mmCIF file of C-alpha atoms and ligand atoms in Angstrom:
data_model
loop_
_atom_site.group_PDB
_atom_site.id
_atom_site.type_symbol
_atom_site.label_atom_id
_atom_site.label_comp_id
_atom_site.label_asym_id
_atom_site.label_seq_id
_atom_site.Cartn_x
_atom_site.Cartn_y
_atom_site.Cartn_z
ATOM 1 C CA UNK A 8 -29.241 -20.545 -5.331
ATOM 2 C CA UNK A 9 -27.209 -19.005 -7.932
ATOM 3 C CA UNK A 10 -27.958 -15.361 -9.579
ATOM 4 C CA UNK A 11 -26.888 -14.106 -12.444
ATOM 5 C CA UNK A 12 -27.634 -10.363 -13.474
ATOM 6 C CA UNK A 13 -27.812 -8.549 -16.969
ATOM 7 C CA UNK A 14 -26.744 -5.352 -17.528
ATOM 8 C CA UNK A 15 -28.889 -2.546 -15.628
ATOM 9 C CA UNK A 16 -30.586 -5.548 -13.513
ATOM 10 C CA UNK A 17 -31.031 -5.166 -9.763
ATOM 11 C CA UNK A 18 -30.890 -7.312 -6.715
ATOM 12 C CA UNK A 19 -31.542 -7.270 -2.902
ATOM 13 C CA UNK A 20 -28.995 -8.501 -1.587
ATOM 14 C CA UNK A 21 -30.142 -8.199 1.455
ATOM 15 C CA UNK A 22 -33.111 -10.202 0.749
ATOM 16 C CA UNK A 23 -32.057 -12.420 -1.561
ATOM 17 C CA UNK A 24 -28.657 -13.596 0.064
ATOM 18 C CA UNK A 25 -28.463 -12.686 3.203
ATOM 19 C CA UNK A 26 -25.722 -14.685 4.537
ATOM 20 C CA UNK A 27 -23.640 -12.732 2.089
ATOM 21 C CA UNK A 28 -21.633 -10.986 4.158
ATOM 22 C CA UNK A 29 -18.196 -10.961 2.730
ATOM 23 C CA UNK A 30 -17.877 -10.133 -0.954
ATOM 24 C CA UNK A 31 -14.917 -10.256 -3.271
ATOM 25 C CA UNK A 32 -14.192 -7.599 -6.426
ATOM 26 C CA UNK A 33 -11.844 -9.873 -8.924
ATOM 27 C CA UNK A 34 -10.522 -8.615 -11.753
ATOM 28 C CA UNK A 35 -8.353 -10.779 -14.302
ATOM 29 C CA UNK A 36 -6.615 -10.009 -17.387
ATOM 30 C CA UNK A 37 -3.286 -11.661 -19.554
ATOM 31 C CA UNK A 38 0.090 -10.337 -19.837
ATOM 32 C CA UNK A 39 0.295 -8.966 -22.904
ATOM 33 C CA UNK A 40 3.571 -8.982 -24.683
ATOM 34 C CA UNK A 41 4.814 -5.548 -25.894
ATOM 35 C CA UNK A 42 1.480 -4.067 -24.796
ATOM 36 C CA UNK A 43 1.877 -4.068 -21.059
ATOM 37 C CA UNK A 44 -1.500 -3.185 -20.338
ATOM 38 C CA UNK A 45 -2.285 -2.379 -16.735
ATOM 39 C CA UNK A 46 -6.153 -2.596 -14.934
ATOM 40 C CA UNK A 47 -6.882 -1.117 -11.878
ATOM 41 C CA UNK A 48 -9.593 -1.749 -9.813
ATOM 42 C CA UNK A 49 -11.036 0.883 -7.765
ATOM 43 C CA UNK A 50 -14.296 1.550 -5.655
ATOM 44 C CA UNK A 51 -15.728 5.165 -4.530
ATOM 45 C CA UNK A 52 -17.813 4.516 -1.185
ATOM 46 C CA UNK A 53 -20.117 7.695 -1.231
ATOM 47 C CA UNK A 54 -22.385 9.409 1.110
ATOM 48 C CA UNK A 55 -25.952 10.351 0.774
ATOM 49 C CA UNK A 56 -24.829 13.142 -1.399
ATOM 50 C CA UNK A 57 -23.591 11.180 -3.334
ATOM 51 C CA UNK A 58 -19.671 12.154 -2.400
ATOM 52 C CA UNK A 59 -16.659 10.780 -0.925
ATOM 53 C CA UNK A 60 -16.730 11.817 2.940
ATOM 54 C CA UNK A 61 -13.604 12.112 2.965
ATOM 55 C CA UNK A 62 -10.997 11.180 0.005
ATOM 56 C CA UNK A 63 -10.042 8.456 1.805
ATOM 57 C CA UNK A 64 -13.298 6.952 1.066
ATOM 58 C CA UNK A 65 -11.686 6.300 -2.851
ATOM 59 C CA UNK A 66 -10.143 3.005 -2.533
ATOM 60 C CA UNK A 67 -7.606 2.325 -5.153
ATOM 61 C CA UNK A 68 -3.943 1.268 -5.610
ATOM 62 C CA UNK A 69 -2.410 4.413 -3.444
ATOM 63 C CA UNK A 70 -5.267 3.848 -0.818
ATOM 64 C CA UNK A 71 -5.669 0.146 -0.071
ATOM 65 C CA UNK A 72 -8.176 0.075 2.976
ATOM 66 C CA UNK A 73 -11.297 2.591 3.559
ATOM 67 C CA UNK A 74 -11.350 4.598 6.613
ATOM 68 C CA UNK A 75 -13.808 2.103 8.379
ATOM 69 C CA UNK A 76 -11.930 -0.922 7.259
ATOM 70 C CA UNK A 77 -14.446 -2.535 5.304
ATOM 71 C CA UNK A 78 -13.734 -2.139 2.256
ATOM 72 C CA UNK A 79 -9.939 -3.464 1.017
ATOM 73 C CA UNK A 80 -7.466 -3.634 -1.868
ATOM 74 C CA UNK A 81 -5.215 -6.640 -2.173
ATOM 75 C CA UNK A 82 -2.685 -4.594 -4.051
ATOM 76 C CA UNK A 83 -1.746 -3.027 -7.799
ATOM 77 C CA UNK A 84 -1.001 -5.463 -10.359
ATOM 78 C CA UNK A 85 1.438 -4.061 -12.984
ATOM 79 C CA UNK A 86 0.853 -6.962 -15.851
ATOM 80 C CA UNK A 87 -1.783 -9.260 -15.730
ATOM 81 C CA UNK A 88 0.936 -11.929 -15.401
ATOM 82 C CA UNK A 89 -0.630 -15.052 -14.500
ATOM 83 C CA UNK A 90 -4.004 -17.158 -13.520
ATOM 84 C CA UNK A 91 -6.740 -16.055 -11.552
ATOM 85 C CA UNK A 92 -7.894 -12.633 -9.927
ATOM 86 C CA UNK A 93 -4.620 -10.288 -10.599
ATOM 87 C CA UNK A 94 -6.201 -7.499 -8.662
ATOM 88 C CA UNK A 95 -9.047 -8.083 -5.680
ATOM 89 C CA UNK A 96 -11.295 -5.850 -3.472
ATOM 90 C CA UNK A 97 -12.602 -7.020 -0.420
ATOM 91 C CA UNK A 98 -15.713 -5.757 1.100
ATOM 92 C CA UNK A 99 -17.269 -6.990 4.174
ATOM 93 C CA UNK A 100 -20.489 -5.596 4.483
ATOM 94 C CA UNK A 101 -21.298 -5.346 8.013
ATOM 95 C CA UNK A 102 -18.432 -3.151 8.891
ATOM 96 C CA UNK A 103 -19.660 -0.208 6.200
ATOM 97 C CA UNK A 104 -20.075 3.000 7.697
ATOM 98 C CA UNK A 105 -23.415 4.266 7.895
ATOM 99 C CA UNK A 106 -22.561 7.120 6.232
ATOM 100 C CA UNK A 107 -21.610 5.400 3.135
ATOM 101 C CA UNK A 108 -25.059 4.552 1.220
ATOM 102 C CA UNK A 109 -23.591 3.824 -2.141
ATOM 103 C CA UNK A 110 -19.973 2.004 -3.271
ATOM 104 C CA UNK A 111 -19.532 2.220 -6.882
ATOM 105 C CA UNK A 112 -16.955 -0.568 -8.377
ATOM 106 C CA UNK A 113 -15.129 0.485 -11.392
ATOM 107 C CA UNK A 114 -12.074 -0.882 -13.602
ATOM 108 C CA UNK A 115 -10.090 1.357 -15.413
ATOM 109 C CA UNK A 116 -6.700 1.199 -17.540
ATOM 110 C CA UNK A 117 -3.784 2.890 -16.094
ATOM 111 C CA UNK A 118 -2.389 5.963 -19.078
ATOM 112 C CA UNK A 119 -5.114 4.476 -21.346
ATOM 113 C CA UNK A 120 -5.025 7.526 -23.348
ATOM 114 C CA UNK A 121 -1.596 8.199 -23.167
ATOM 115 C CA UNK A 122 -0.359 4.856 -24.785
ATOM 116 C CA UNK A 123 -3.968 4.207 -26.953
ATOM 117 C CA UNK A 124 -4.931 1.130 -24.794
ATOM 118 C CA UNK A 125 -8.577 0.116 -24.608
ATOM 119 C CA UNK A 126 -10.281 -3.378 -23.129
ATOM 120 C CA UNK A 127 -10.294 -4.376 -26.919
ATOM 121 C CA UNK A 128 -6.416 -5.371 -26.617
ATOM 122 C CA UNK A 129 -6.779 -7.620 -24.078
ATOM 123 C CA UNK A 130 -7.466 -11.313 -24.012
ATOM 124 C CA UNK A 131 -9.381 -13.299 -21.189
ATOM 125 C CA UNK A 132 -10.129 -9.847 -18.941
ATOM 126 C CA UNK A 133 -13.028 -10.159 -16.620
ATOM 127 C CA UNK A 134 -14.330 -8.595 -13.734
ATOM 128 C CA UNK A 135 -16.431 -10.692 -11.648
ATOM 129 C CA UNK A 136 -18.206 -9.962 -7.922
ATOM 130 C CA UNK A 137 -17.901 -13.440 -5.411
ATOM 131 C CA UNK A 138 -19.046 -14.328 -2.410
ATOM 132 C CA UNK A 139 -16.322 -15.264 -0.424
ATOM 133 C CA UNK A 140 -18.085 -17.444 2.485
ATOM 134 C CA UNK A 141 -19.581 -19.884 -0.460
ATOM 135 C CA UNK A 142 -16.511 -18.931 -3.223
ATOM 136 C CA UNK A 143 -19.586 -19.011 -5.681
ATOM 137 C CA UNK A 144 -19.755 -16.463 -8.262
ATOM 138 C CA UNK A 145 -21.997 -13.642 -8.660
ATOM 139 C CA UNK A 146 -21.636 -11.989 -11.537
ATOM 140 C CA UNK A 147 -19.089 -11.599 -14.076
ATOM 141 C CA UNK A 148 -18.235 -9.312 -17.234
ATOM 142 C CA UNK A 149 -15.543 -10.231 -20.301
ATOM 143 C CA UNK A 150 -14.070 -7.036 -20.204
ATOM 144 C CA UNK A 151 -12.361 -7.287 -23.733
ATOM 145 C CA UNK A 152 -15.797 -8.873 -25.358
ATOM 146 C CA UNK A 153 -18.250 -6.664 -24.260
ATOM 147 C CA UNK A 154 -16.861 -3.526 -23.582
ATOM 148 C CA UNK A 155 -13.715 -3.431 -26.430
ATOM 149 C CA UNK A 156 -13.320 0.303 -27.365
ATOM 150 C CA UNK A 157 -13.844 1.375 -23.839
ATOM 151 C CA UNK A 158 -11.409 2.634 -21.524
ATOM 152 C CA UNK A 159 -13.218 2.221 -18.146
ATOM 153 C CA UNK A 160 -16.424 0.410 -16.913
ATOM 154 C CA UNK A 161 -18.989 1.177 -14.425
ATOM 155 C CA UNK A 162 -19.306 -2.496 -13.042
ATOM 156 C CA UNK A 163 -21.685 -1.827 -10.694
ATOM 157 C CA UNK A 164 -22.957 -0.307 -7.346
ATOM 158 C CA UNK A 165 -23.904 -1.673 -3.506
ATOM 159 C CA UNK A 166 -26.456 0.819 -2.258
ATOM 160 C CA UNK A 167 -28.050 1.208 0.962
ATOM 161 C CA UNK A 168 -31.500 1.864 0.939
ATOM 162 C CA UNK A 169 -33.422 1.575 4.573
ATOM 163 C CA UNK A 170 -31.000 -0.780 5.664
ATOM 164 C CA UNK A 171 -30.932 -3.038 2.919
ATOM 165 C CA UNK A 172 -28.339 -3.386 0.420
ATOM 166 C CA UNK A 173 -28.807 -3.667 -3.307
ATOM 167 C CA UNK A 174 -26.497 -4.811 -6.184
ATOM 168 C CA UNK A 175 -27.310 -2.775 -9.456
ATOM 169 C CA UNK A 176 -25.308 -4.481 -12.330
ATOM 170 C CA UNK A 177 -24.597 -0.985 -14.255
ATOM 171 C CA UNK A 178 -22.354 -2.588 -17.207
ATOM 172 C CA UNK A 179 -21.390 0.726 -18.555
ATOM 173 C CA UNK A 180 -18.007 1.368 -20.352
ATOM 174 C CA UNK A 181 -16.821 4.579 -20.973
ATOM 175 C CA UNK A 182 -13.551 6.378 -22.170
ATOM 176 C CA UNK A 183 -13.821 9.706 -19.718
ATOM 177 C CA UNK A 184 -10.397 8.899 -17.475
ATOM 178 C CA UNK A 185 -10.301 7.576 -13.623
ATOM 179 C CA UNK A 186 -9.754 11.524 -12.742
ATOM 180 C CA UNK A 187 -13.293 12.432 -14.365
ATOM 181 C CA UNK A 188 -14.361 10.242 -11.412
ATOM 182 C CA UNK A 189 -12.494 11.233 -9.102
ATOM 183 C CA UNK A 190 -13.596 15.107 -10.478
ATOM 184 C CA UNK A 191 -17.090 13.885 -10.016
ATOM 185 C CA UNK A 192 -17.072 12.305 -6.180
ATOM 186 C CA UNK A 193 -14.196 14.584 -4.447
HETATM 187 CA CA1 CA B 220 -3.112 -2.333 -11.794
HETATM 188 CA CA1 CA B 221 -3.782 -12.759 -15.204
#
């Protein structure tokens, strides 16, 4: 059974898929000549304080793989250049720490306000949650459509709630910096 969420919708996953054990973060965008515009994909697994337990707990391109090894990042991706899912987080669900109630998926551009990039440059950028057992598709955002003078967006969040995990599709852009973030959840 395929779902599809709009923006602010929730789901059980829990209830609703729960074979899904194993899902995939992709994130896709195009080279863009003389532009050189580089996404990152990161995800903050918080406690119920809603904080990182440790920093550690931030995955992103200098920390590929959460303390409790659930949660993983394929690798930074410079340029875009070529087909398919440039960057990818892995998440397996089972292995989450029980301390982590909450892991909140975000994309954001690297020195967006340094060199004046927003998703509006780009061509063909998407973000899109999979599960990897069934490689069917989730959910999935045009980044450059929807969110164009943006500099970041809120994807979405997993959160635990009596042992049950929930997708929220939050679709929020923003311009505030990966450090406000980071500011926010250290
Ligand atoms: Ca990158
Ligand atoms: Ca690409």
């Amino acid at each position: 059974m395929a779902i599809t969420l709009q923006k602010g919708g929730s789901l059980n996953l829990s209830k609703k898929e729960p074979a899904l054990k194993k899902i995939l973060i992709g994130l896709g965008w195009e080279f863009q000549q003389g532009k050189n515009i580089d996404l990152d994909a990161s995800v903050f697994m918080l406690d119920k304080h809603r904080k990182l337990p440790i920093d550690e707990y931030f995955v992103f391109y200098n920390n590929l793989k959460s303390p409790d090894g659930s949660v993983q990042h394929t690798g930074d991706n410079r340029t875009g250049a070529g087909e398919g899912d440039d960057e990818m987080i892995l998440a397996n669900l089972p292995l989450i720490s029980p301390d982590i109630v909450e892991i909140l998926i975000l994309v954001t551009i690297h020195e967006a306000e340094a060199k004046r990039h927003h998703f509006g440059l780009l061509q063909h950028a998407y973000i899109r949650l999979v599960d990897v057992e069934t490689n069917r598709e989730v959910l999935r955002y045009d980044l450059d459509a929807e969110f164009g003078s943006y500099t970041e967006v809120e994807f979405g969040k997993l959160h635990r709630e009596e042992g049950e995990w929930h997708f929220t599709a939050s679709g929020l852009g923003t311009k505030a910096g990966l450090q406000s973030y980071v500011d926010k959840y250290v």
